[in-house]
Amino acid sequence: MSDEGRQLPGEFELIAEFFAPLSEGYPGAFALLDDAAVISPTPGSDLVAKTDAIVCGVHFHSDDPADLVARKALRVNLSDIACKGATAHAYMLDLMLPPATTREWLAEFAGGLAADQREFSVHLIGGDTNATPGPLTIAVTAFGEVPKNQMLRRSGAHPGDLIFVTGTIGDAVLGLKALRGELPNLDTTAATSLVTRYHLPQPRTDVGPKLLDVATSTIDISDGLIADLEHICGASKSSGIVDIEKVPLSSSARQACGGDPGLIAEMIAGGDDYEIMFTAPTEAACKIDQISQASGIPISAIGHIEKSASAKTNRVTVLDPGGKPFAVGDKGWTHF
Ligand code: ADP
Ligand code: MG
């Protein structure tokens, strides 16, 4: 049994008050009153699972609004499930709470989860709650379904395929810069929209499942466009060529970066986009256009896949508008 934070009710009261209501409508969650939950996948489908933890001081700040912290913790997992062509239905929540955690913080946190449960049709089905002497840590494990043996992989990109991304790239990196006061000349509307993109990723849950019979490989962009394309190229034993001028930028991002090559390099290296990047043969372009129209999410071709010169050179090259290599420098976020 865990110790509870001093300012909080006991563990079971806390689960009953804040989390059991989030399991309503999912019979296999047993109102969070049993030891485990039951997930019954639709016959003919595979269960797809993903977990992601966020740590105070590493992934979010102690004064970030609790509802946004909750929604980001859930959404980064929904993004992984979506980019694999799957549809999420349920998630588990592991909380490591420091003694200073308050009831108000938890109420706002649970409110954020409730809002996103409505938006993305998912239910909380279980988890764990512990006290910790360390930083507040939140781990979400999401579960989704995909037709049997059809989960989209990182490994299927072929030479000649085009590389596509949903939405726009670099907004979250710029949002973080704006929060740090590093973009002083940006107008308030643009700054707000970039900061929102940093706090609240938009997992492409509509697009992902539509890519099932279209994409040859997929990934969601969390580490950065370049680093994540390198993951696709590594898994697919191929090389990627990106045309920098084709990388889609929001109007706020355009205003913020003003064509500054250094900032553009940070935007494609930076990460936290939670857009889907995928490869598909050129013949699929028309179908991809229809998917974009049907989901209301722009999808842009940003480059293509080539054969690797050798097994060790599954590299990404970024080209400037003149077709010359564009220096990116730091290639994305890694922890260690
Ligand atoms: P046990 O003592 O068997 O390990 P717990 O006491 O940790 O179980 O949890 C009791 C029930 O409450 C379980 O169904 C568990 O999944 C659920 N639960 C615990 N913490 C959370 C949480 N943070 N969010 C959702 N469900 C939770
Ligand atoms: Mg038990």
mmCIF file of C-alpha atoms and ligand atoms in Angstrom:
data_model
loop_
_atom_site.group_PDB
_atom_site.id
_atom_site.type_symbol
_atom_site.label_atom_id
_atom_site.label_comp_id
_atom_site.label_asym_id
_atom_site.label_seq_id
_atom_site.Cartn_x
_atom_site.Cartn_y
_atom_site.Cartn_z
ATOM 1 C CA MET A 1 0.000 0.000 0.000
ATOM 2 C CA SER A 2 1.261 3.496 -0.709
ATOM 3 C CA ASP A 3 1.709 6.426 1.639
ATOM 4 C CA GLU A 4 -0.528 9.326 0.761
ATOM 5 C CA GLY A 5 0.464 12.959 0.472
ATOM 6 C CA ARG A 6 -0.432 14.897 3.601
ATOM 7 C CA GLN A 7 -2.796 17.291 1.869
ATOM 8 C CA LEU A 8 -4.723 14.571 0.080
ATOM 9 C CA PRO A 9 -7.464 12.177 1.105
ATOM 10 C CA GLY A 10 -6.524 8.477 1.328
ATOM 11 C CA GLU A 11 -5.569 6.590 -1.798
ATOM 12 C CA PHE A 12 -8.941 4.880 -2.247
ATOM 13 C CA GLU A 13 -10.982 8.015 -1.559
ATOM 14 C CA LEU A 14 -8.825 9.817 -4.047
ATOM 15 C CA ILE A 15 -9.409 7.168 -6.716
ATOM 16 C CA ALA A 16 -13.148 7.132 -6.005
ATOM 17 C CA GLU A 17 -13.457 10.926 -6.083
ATOM 18 C CA PHE A 18 -11.263 11.888 -9.023
ATOM 19 C CA PHE A 19 -10.734 8.829 -11.192
ATOM 20 C CA ALA A 20 -13.665 6.393 -10.891
ATOM 21 C CA PRO A 21 -15.998 8.871 -12.676
ATOM 22 C CA LEU A 22 -13.612 8.771 -15.644
ATOM 23 C CA SER A 23 -14.202 5.029 -16.030
ATOM 24 C CA GLU A 24 -17.977 5.386 -16.448
ATOM 25 C CA GLY A 25 -19.207 3.870 -19.694
ATOM 26 C CA TYR A 26 -16.445 1.215 -19.834
ATOM 27 C CA PRO A 27 -17.815 -1.995 -18.244
ATOM 28 C CA GLY A 28 -14.403 -3.728 -18.151
ATOM 29 C CA ALA A 29 -13.052 -1.012 -15.832
ATOM 30 C CA PHE A 30 -15.381 -2.279 -13.022
ATOM 31 C CA ALA A 31 -15.602 1.302 -11.722
ATOM 32 C CA LEU A 32 -11.904 0.986 -10.670
ATOM 33 C CA LEU A 33 -13.009 -1.268 -7.790
ATOM 34 C CA ASP A 34 -11.247 -4.463 -8.835
ATOM 35 C CA ASP A 35 -7.588 -5.454 -9.203
ATOM 36 C CA ALA A 36 -7.483 -5.302 -12.980
ATOM 37 C CA ALA A 37 -9.472 -4.283 -16.046
ATOM 38 C CA VAL A 38 -10.733 -6.356 -18.969
ATOM 39 C CA ILE A 39 -10.275 -5.203 -22.555
ATOM 40 C CA SER A 40 -12.225 -7.165 -25.178
ATOM 41 C CA PRO A 41 -10.778 -6.341 -28.597
ATOM 42 C CA THR A 42 -13.149 -6.500 -31.537
ATOM 43 C CA PRO A 43 -12.751 -9.907 -33.257
ATOM 44 C CA GLY A 44 -10.326 -9.579 -36.161
ATOM 45 C CA SER A 45 -8.365 -6.774 -34.538
ATOM 46 C CA ASP A 46 -5.057 -6.497 -32.705
ATOM 47 C CA LEU A 47 -4.654 -4.621 -29.438
ATOM 48 C CA VAL A 48 -2.089 -1.801 -29.792
ATOM 49 C CA ALA A 49 -0.495 -0.460 -26.584
ATOM 50 C CA LYS A 50 1.800 2.448 -25.766
ATOM 51 C CA THR A 51 3.044 4.017 -22.544
ATOM 52 C CA ASP A 52 4.668 7.391 -22.017
ATOM 53 C CA ALA A 53 5.655 9.061 -18.760
ATOM 54 C CA ILE A 54 6.110 12.762 -18.139
ATOM 55 C CA VAL A 55 8.160 14.139 -15.246
ATOM 56 C CA CYS A 56 7.829 17.540 -13.611
ATOM 57 C CA GLY A 57 10.933 19.592 -14.363
ATOM 58 C CA VAL A 58 11.715 17.524 -17.462
ATOM 59 C CA HIS A 59 8.544 17.496 -19.601
ATOM 60 C CA PHE A 60 6.447 20.130 -17.859
ATOM 61 C CA HIS A 61 6.844 22.890 -15.273
ATOM 62 C CA SER A 62 5.403 22.886 -11.754
ATOM 63 C CA ASP A 63 3.319 25.995 -12.538
ATOM 64 C CA ASP A 64 1.845 24.644 -15.809
ATOM 65 C CA PRO A 65 -1.968 24.415 -15.571
ATOM 66 C CA ALA A 66 -2.876 20.931 -14.258
ATOM 67 C CA ASP A 67 -5.574 20.362 -16.884
ATOM 68 C CA LEU A 68 -3.079 20.991 -19.689
ATOM 69 C CA VAL A 69 -0.504 18.691 -18.063
ATOM 70 C CA ALA A 70 -3.143 15.939 -17.931
ATOM 71 C CA ARG A 71 -4.221 16.436 -21.511
ATOM 72 C CA LYS A 72 -0.649 16.459 -22.815
ATOM 73 C CA ALA A 73 0.133 13.267 -20.863
ATOM 74 C CA LEU A 74 -2.839 11.556 -22.521
ATOM 75 C CA ARG A 75 -2.430 13.090 -25.971
ATOM 76 C CA VAL A 76 1.200 12.084 -26.514
ATOM 77 C CA ASN A 77 0.036 8.470 -26.136
ATOM 78 C CA LEU A 78 -2.988 8.968 -28.401
ATOM 79 C CA SER A 79 -0.582 10.320 -31.002
ATOM 80 C CA ASP A 80 1.491 7.118 -30.938
ATOM 81 C CA ILE A 81 -1.620 4.952 -31.216
ATOM 82 C CA ALA A 82 -3.023 7.060 -34.085
ATOM 83 C CA CYS A 83 0.174 7.069 -36.135
ATOM 84 C CA LYS A 84 0.127 3.261 -36.099
ATOM 85 C CA GLY A 85 -3.249 3.335 -37.858
ATOM 86 C CA ALA A 86 -5.041 2.327 -34.649
ATOM 87 C CA THR A 87 -8.017 3.776 -32.801
ATOM 88 C CA ALA A 88 -7.609 4.303 -29.034
ATOM 89 C CA HIS A 89 -10.423 3.287 -26.664
ATOM 90 C CA ALA A 90 -8.916 3.111 -23.194
ATOM 91 C CA TYR A 91 -5.972 4.172 -21.056
ATOM 92 C CA MET A 92 -4.378 3.559 -17.663
ATOM 93 C CA LEU A 93 -2.901 6.235 -15.423
ATOM 94 C CA ASP A 94 0.044 5.860 -13.031
ATOM 95 C CA LEU A 95 0.580 8.780 -10.694
ATOM 96 C CA MET A 96 3.614 9.437 -8.477
ATOM 97 C CA LEU A 97 2.519 12.314 -6.282
ATOM 98 C CA PRO A 98 4.890 14.414 -4.119
ATOM 99 C CA PRO A 99 3.577 15.483 -0.678
ATOM 100 C CA ALA A 100 2.841 19.027 -1.882
ATOM 101 C CA THR A 101 0.146 17.819 -4.333
ATOM 102 C CA THR A 102 -3.188 19.426 -3.516
ATOM 103 C CA ARG A 103 -6.796 18.398 -3.987
ATOM 104 C CA GLU A 104 -7.308 21.452 -6.226
ATOM 105 C CA TRP A 105 -4.482 20.353 -8.495
ATOM 106 C CA LEU A 106 -5.949 16.838 -8.769
ATOM 107 C CA ALA A 107 -9.432 18.174 -9.458
ATOM 108 C CA GLU A 108 -8.124 20.352 -12.288
ATOM 109 C CA PHE A 109 -6.012 17.433 -13.555
ATOM 110 C CA ALA A 110 -9.044 15.101 -13.625
ATOM 111 C CA GLY A 111 -11.067 17.851 -15.333
ATOM 112 C CA GLY A 112 -8.494 17.974 -18.133
ATOM 113 C CA LEU A 113 -8.738 14.214 -18.587
ATOM 114 C CA ALA A 114 -12.550 14.380 -18.652
ATOM 115 C CA ALA A 115 -12.457 17.008 -21.419
ATOM 116 C CA ASP A 116 -10.114 14.919 -23.549
ATOM 117 C CA GLN A 117 -12.057 11.719 -22.915
ATOM 118 C CA ARG A 118 -15.039 13.431 -24.524
ATOM 119 C CA GLU A 119 -12.967 14.781 -27.394
ATOM 120 C CA PHE A 120 -11.209 11.502 -28.204
ATOM 121 C CA SER A 121 -13.761 8.876 -27.039
ATOM 122 C CA VAL A 122 -11.433 7.111 -24.586
ATOM 123 C CA HIS A 123 -11.992 5.868 -21.023
ATOM 124 C CA LEU A 124 -9.785 5.554 -17.966
ATOM 125 C CA ILE A 125 -9.737 1.843 -17.035
ATOM 126 C CA GLY A 126 -7.170 1.603 -14.236
ATOM 127 C CA GLY A 127 -3.808 2.668 -12.943
ATOM 128 C CA ASP A 128 -1.749 3.127 -9.819
ATOM 129 C CA THR A 129 -1.383 5.905 -7.274
ATOM 130 C CA ASN A 130 1.700 6.348 -5.115
ATOM 131 C CA ALA A 131 3.405 8.975 -2.993
ATOM 132 C CA THR A 132 6.943 9.870 -4.005
ATOM 133 C CA PRO A 133 9.814 11.857 -2.471
ATOM 134 C CA GLY A 134 10.746 12.767 -6.054
ATOM 135 C CA PRO A 135 9.092 14.978 -8.697
ATOM 136 C CA LEU A 136 5.476 14.601 -9.783
ATOM 137 C CA THR A 137 5.435 11.896 -12.458
ATOM 138 C CA ILE A 138 2.544 10.888 -14.672
ATOM 139 C CA ALA A 139 2.545 7.782 -16.837
ATOM 140 C CA VAL A 140 -0.285 7.031 -19.229
ATOM 141 C CA THR A 141 -0.677 3.717 -21.054
ATOM 142 C CA ALA A 142 -3.088 3.870 -23.973
ATOM 143 C CA PHE A 143 -4.778 0.951 -25.705
ATOM 144 C CA GLY A 144 -6.151 0.931 -29.229
ATOM 145 C CA GLU A 145 -7.289 -1.436 -31.951
ATOM 146 C CA VAL A 146 -6.158 -2.006 -35.483
ATOM 147 C CA PRO A 147 -7.286 -4.635 -38.033
ATOM 148 C CA LYS A 148 -5.270 -7.811 -37.442
ATOM 149 C CA ASN A 149 -1.643 -7.745 -38.678
ATOM 150 C CA GLN A 150 -2.093 -4.283 -40.161
ATOM 151 C CA MET A 151 -0.433 -2.008 -37.610
ATOM 152 C CA LEU A 152 1.604 0.528 -39.562
ATOM 153 C CA ARG A 153 5.334 0.191 -38.959
ATOM 154 C CA ARG A 154 8.396 2.404 -39.207
ATOM 155 C CA SER A 155 10.045 -0.130 -41.469
ATOM 156 C CA GLY A 156 8.177 -0.158 -44.803
ATOM 157 C CA ALA A 157 9.540 2.908 -46.648
ATOM 158 C CA HIS A 158 10.772 2.159 -50.201
ATOM 159 C CA PRO A 159 13.064 4.145 -52.511
ATOM 160 C CA GLY A 160 10.829 6.387 -54.619
ATOM 161 C CA ASP A 161 8.186 6.826 -51.889
ATOM 162 C CA LEU A 162 7.208 10.369 -51.014
ATOM 163 C CA ILE A 163 7.510 11.631 -47.418
ATOM 164 C CA PHE A 164 4.397 13.327 -46.014
ATOM 165 C CA VAL A 165 3.559 15.192 -42.789
ATOM 166 C CA THR A 166 0.205 16.205 -41.338
ATOM 167 C CA GLY A 167 -0.474 19.716 -40.036
ATOM 168 C CA THR A 168 2.405 22.120 -39.485
ATOM 169 C CA ILE A 169 5.926 21.719 -38.108
ATOM 170 C CA GLY A 170 7.853 23.740 -35.532
ATOM 171 C CA ASP A 171 4.989 25.448 -33.688
ATOM 172 C CA ALA A 172 5.708 23.726 -30.357
ATOM 173 C CA VAL A 173 9.411 24.610 -30.443
ATOM 174 C CA LEU A 174 8.513 28.234 -31.127
ATOM 175 C CA GLY A 175 5.815 28.118 -28.422
ATOM 176 C CA LEU A 176 8.428 27.077 -25.879
ATOM 177 C CA LYS A 177 10.701 29.877 -27.072
ATOM 178 C CA ALA A 178 7.833 32.347 -26.737
ATOM 179 C CA LEU A 179 7.193 31.131 -23.165
ATOM 180 C CA ARG A 180 10.863 31.751 -22.392
ATOM 181 C CA GLY A 181 10.609 35.298 -23.762
ATOM 182 C CA GLU A 182 12.917 34.519 -26.679
ATOM 183 C CA LEU A 183 10.521 35.842 -29.351
ATOM 184 C CA PRO A 184 9.883 39.396 -28.087
ATOM 185 C CA ASN A 185 8.742 40.827 -31.441
ATOM 186 C CA LEU A 186 5.935 38.319 -31.981
ATOM 187 C CA ASP A 187 2.359 39.640 -31.732
ATOM 188 C CA THR A 188 0.155 38.247 -28.964
ATOM 189 C CA THR A 189 -2.188 36.258 -31.210
ATOM 190 C CA ALA A 190 0.677 34.419 -32.891
ATOM 191 C CA ALA A 191 2.476 33.851 -29.566
ATOM 192 C CA THR A 192 -0.702 32.435 -27.985
ATOM 193 C CA SER A 193 -1.307 30.058 -30.849
ATOM 194 C CA LEU A 194 2.289 28.748 -30.700
ATOM 195 C CA VAL A 195 2.222 28.342 -26.908
ATOM 196 C CA THR A 196 -1.054 26.428 -27.231
ATOM 197 C CA ARG A 197 0.590 24.074 -29.701
ATOM 198 C CA TYR A 198 3.361 23.454 -27.139
ATOM 199 C CA HIS A 199 0.988 22.815 -24.228
ATOM 200 C CA LEU A 200 -1.683 20.957 -26.142
ATOM 201 C CA PRO A 201 -0.612 18.687 -28.984
ATOM 202 C CA GLN A 202 -3.320 17.705 -31.503
ATOM 203 C CA PRO A 203 -2.980 13.956 -32.021
ATOM 204 C CA ARG A 204 -4.072 13.148 -35.574
ATOM 205 C CA THR A 205 -6.561 10.513 -34.520
ATOM 206 C CA ASP A 206 -8.723 11.022 -37.635
ATOM 207 C CA VAL A 207 -5.892 10.732 -40.126
ATOM 208 C CA GLY A 208 -4.002 7.752 -38.628
ATOM 209 C CA PRO A 209 -6.562 4.981 -39.266
ATOM 210 C CA LYS A 210 -7.196 6.326 -42.781
ATOM 211 C CA LEU A 211 -3.536 5.671 -43.642
ATOM 212 C CA LEU A 212 -3.909 1.899 -43.209
ATOM 213 C CA ASP A 213 -3.986 0.957 -46.882
ATOM 214 C CA VAL A 214 -1.961 3.971 -48.029
ATOM 215 C CA ALA A 215 1.219 4.438 -45.970
ATOM 216 C CA THR A 216 4.307 2.231 -46.309
ATOM 217 C CA SER A 217 5.781 3.512 -43.001
ATOM 218 C CA THR A 218 4.677 5.900 -40.245
ATOM 219 C CA ILE A 219 5.938 7.628 -37.102
ATOM 220 C CA ASP A 220 4.652 10.487 -34.983
ATOM 221 C CA ILE A 221 6.989 13.442 -34.646
ATOM 222 C CA SER A 222 8.000 13.734 -31.007
ATOM 223 C CA ASP A 223 11.813 13.908 -31.114
ATOM 224 C CA GLY A 224 11.915 16.232 -34.137
ATOM 225 C CA LEU A 225 11.174 15.902 -37.856
ATOM 226 C CA ILE A 226 14.794 15.072 -38.748
ATOM 227 C CA ALA A 227 15.409 12.633 -35.886
ATOM 228 C CA ASP A 228 12.089 10.882 -36.489
ATOM 229 C CA LEU A 229 12.700 10.635 -40.232
ATOM 230 C CA GLU A 230 16.053 9.071 -39.345
ATOM 231 C CA HIS A 231 14.108 6.500 -37.306
ATOM 232 C CA ILE A 232 12.019 5.656 -40.380
ATOM 233 C CA CYS A 233 15.118 5.525 -42.605
ATOM 234 C CA GLY A 234 16.994 3.354 -40.103
ATOM 235 C CA ALA A 235 14.092 0.919 -39.774
ATOM 236 C CA SER A 236 13.512 0.922 -43.556
ATOM 237 C CA LYS A 237 17.238 0.766 -44.475
ATOM 238 C CA SER A 238 16.906 3.726 -46.791
ATOM 239 C CA SER A 239 17.737 7.444 -46.987
ATOM 240 C CA GLY A 240 15.440 10.462 -46.771
ATOM 241 C CA ILE A 241 15.657 13.726 -48.708
ATOM 242 C CA VAL A 242 13.684 16.692 -47.325
ATOM 243 C CA ASP A 243 13.062 19.913 -49.300
ATOM 244 C CA ILE A 244 13.122 22.580 -46.620
ATOM 245 C CA GLU A 245 10.771 24.903 -48.552
ATOM 246 C CA LYS A 246 8.084 22.188 -48.611
ATOM 247 C CA VAL A 247 7.984 21.773 -44.814
ATOM 248 C CA PRO A 248 4.563 23.200 -43.840
ATOM 249 C CA LEU A 249 4.649 26.147 -41.420
ATOM 250 C CA SER A 250 1.696 27.824 -39.731
ATOM 251 C CA SER A 251 1.193 31.544 -40.302
ATOM 252 C CA SER A 252 2.219 32.152 -36.668
ATOM 253 C CA ALA A 253 5.412 30.172 -37.205
ATOM 254 C CA ARG A 254 6.168 32.095 -40.394
ATOM 255 C CA GLN A 255 5.745 35.341 -38.521
ATOM 256 C CA ALA A 256 7.935 34.094 -35.660
ATOM 257 C CA CYS A 257 10.800 32.763 -37.739
ATOM 258 C CA GLY A 258 10.772 35.319 -40.560
ATOM 259 C CA GLY A 259 12.806 32.962 -42.755
ATOM 260 C CA ASP A 260 15.730 32.873 -40.270
ATOM 261 C CA PRO A 261 17.633 29.691 -41.259
ATOM 262 C CA GLY A 262 18.839 29.160 -37.669
ATOM 263 C CA LEU A 263 15.269 29.164 -36.359
ATOM 264 C CA ILE A 264 14.049 26.958 -39.204
ATOM 265 C CA ALA A 265 16.795 24.466 -38.325
ATOM 266 C CA GLU A 266 15.589 24.489 -34.708
ATOM 267 C CA MET A 267 12.010 23.942 -35.856
ATOM 268 C CA ILE A 268 12.780 20.832 -37.885
ATOM 269 C CA ALA A 269 15.154 19.491 -35.236
ATOM 270 C CA GLY A 270 13.108 20.472 -32.190
ATOM 271 C CA GLY A 271 10.203 18.077 -31.808
ATOM 272 C CA ASP A 272 6.987 17.989 -29.756
ATOM 273 C CA ASP A 273 4.995 18.407 -32.997
ATOM 274 C CA TYR A 274 2.900 15.247 -32.581
ATOM 275 C CA GLU A 275 2.125 15.314 -36.277
ATOM 276 C CA ILE A 276 2.167 12.076 -38.276
ATOM 277 C CA MET A 277 5.037 11.622 -40.742
ATOM 278 C CA PHE A 278 4.560 8.818 -43.243
ATOM 279 C CA THR A 279 5.820 7.525 -46.536
ATOM 280 C CA ALA A 280 3.669 6.417 -49.469
ATOM 281 C CA PRO A 281 4.178 5.689 -53.162
ATOM 282 C CA THR A 282 3.657 8.622 -55.539
ATOM 283 C CA GLU A 283 0.481 6.957 -56.918
ATOM 284 C CA ALA A 284 -1.122 7.419 -53.489
ATOM 285 C CA ALA A 285 -0.982 11.242 -53.716
ATOM 286 C CA CYS A 286 -4.592 11.531 -54.885
ATOM 287 C CA LYS A 287 -5.905 9.279 -52.103
ATOM 288 C CA ILE A 288 -3.865 11.255 -49.562
ATOM 289 C CA ASP A 289 -5.484 14.422 -50.833
ATOM 290 C CA GLN A 290 -8.906 12.874 -50.178
ATOM 291 C CA ILE A 291 -7.835 11.860 -46.652
ATOM 292 C CA SER A 292 -6.697 15.417 -46.012
ATOM 293 C CA GLN A 293 -10.033 16.827 -47.263
ATOM 294 C CA ALA A 294 -12.093 14.306 -45.286
ATOM 295 C CA SER A 295 -10.255 14.950 -42.021
ATOM 296 C CA GLY A 296 -9.764 18.697 -42.504
ATOM 297 C CA ILE A 297 -6.045 18.318 -41.739
ATOM 298 C CA PRO A 298 -3.492 19.543 -44.274
ATOM 299 C CA ILE A 299 -1.094 16.840 -45.468
ATOM 300 C CA SER A 300 2.071 17.955 -47.272
ATOM 301 C CA ALA A 301 4.700 16.092 -49.296
ATOM 302 C CA ILE A 302 8.074 17.277 -47.977
ATOM 303 C CA GLY A 303 10.542 15.004 -49.761
ATOM 304 C CA HIS A 304 11.258 11.474 -50.864
ATOM 305 C CA ILE A 305 13.018 8.224 -49.979
ATOM 306 C CA GLU A 306 16.146 7.024 -51.746
ATOM 307 C CA LYS A 307 18.205 3.853 -51.695
ATOM 308 C CA SER A 308 20.998 3.953 -49.100
ATOM 309 C CA ALA A 309 24.547 3.977 -50.374
ATOM 310 C CA SER A 310 25.405 1.437 -47.654
ATOM 311 C CA ALA A 311 23.807 -0.245 -44.643
ATOM 312 C CA LYS A 312 25.358 2.384 -42.371
ATOM 313 C CA THR A 313 24.168 5.457 -44.230
ATOM 314 C CA ASN A 314 20.410 5.469 -43.641
ATOM 315 C CA ARG A 315 20.671 9.232 -43.476
ATOM 316 C CA VAL A 316 18.467 12.249 -43.851
ATOM 317 C CA THR A 317 19.568 15.107 -46.095
ATOM 318 C CA VAL A 318 17.798 18.444 -45.972
ATOM 319 C CA LEU A 319 17.990 20.587 -49.130
ATOM 320 C CA ASP A 320 17.652 24.380 -49.247
ATOM 321 C CA PRO A 321 15.519 26.072 -51.959
ATOM 322 C CA GLY A 322 18.574 26.071 -54.268
ATOM 323 C CA GLY A 323 18.962 22.298 -53.869
ATOM 324 C CA LYS A 324 22.081 22.599 -51.689
ATOM 325 C CA PRO A 325 22.440 20.730 -48.357
ATOM 326 C CA PHE A 326 20.971 22.754 -45.478
ATOM 327 C CA ALA A 327 22.876 22.456 -42.174
ATOM 328 C CA VAL A 328 20.594 21.377 -39.320
ATOM 329 C CA GLY A 329 23.120 20.939 -36.497
ATOM 330 C CA ASP A 330 21.505 19.417 -33.429
ATOM 331 C CA LYS A 331 19.256 16.637 -34.729
ATOM 332 C CA GLY A 332 16.572 16.435 -32.083
ATOM 333 C CA TRP A 333 15.821 15.625 -28.505
ATOM 334 C CA THR A 334 17.413 12.696 -26.680
ATOM 335 C CA HIS A 335 17.425 12.160 -22.929
ATOM 336 C CA PHE A 336 20.887 10.776 -22.313
HETATM 337 P P1 ADP B 1 -3.845 -3.117 -5.914
HETATM 338 O O1 ADP B 1 -3.814 -2.791 -4.470
HETATM 339 O O2 ADP B 1 -4.552 -4.372 -6.259
HETATM 340 O O3 ADP B 1 -2.521 -2.963 -6.584
HETATM 341 P P2 ADP B 1 -4.748 -0.483 -6.279
HETATM 342 O O4 ADP B 1 -5.150 -0.298 -4.886
HETATM 343 O O5 ADP B 1 -3.435 0.101 -6.713
HETATM 344 O O6 ADP B 1 -4.773 -2.005 -6.611
HETATM 345 O O7 ADP B 1 -5.864 0.068 -7.220
HETATM 346 C C1 ADP B 1 -7.230 -0.239 -7.024
HETATM 347 C C2 ADP B 1 -7.969 0.029 -8.311
HETATM 348 O O8 ADP B 1 -7.876 1.420 -8.618
HETATM 349 C C3 ADP B 1 -7.422 -0.711 -9.503
HETATM 350 O O9 ADP B 1 -8.502 -1.053 -10.349
HETATM 351 C C4 ADP B 1 -6.555 0.303 -10.180
HETATM 352 O O10 ADP B 1 -6.459 0.036 -11.582
HETATM 353 C C5 ADP B 1 -7.290 1.595 -9.901
HETATM 354 N N1 ADP B 1 -6.395 2.769 -9.820
HETATM 355 C C6 ADP B 1 -5.430 3.048 -8.922
HETATM 356 N N2 ADP B 1 -4.836 4.225 -9.168
HETATM 357 C C7 ADP B 1 -5.426 4.719 -10.280
HETATM 358 C C8 ADP B 1 -5.258 5.902 -11.066
HETATM 359 N N3 ADP B 1 -4.322 6.827 -10.795
HETATM 360 N N4 ADP B 1 -6.053 6.059 -12.130
HETATM 361 C C9 ADP B 1 -6.966 5.118 -12.446
HETATM 362 N N5 ADP B 1 -7.184 4.008 -11.770
HETATM 363 C C10 ADP B 1 -6.426 3.797 -10.693
HETATM 364 MG MG MG B 2 -4.766 -6.158 -6.144
#
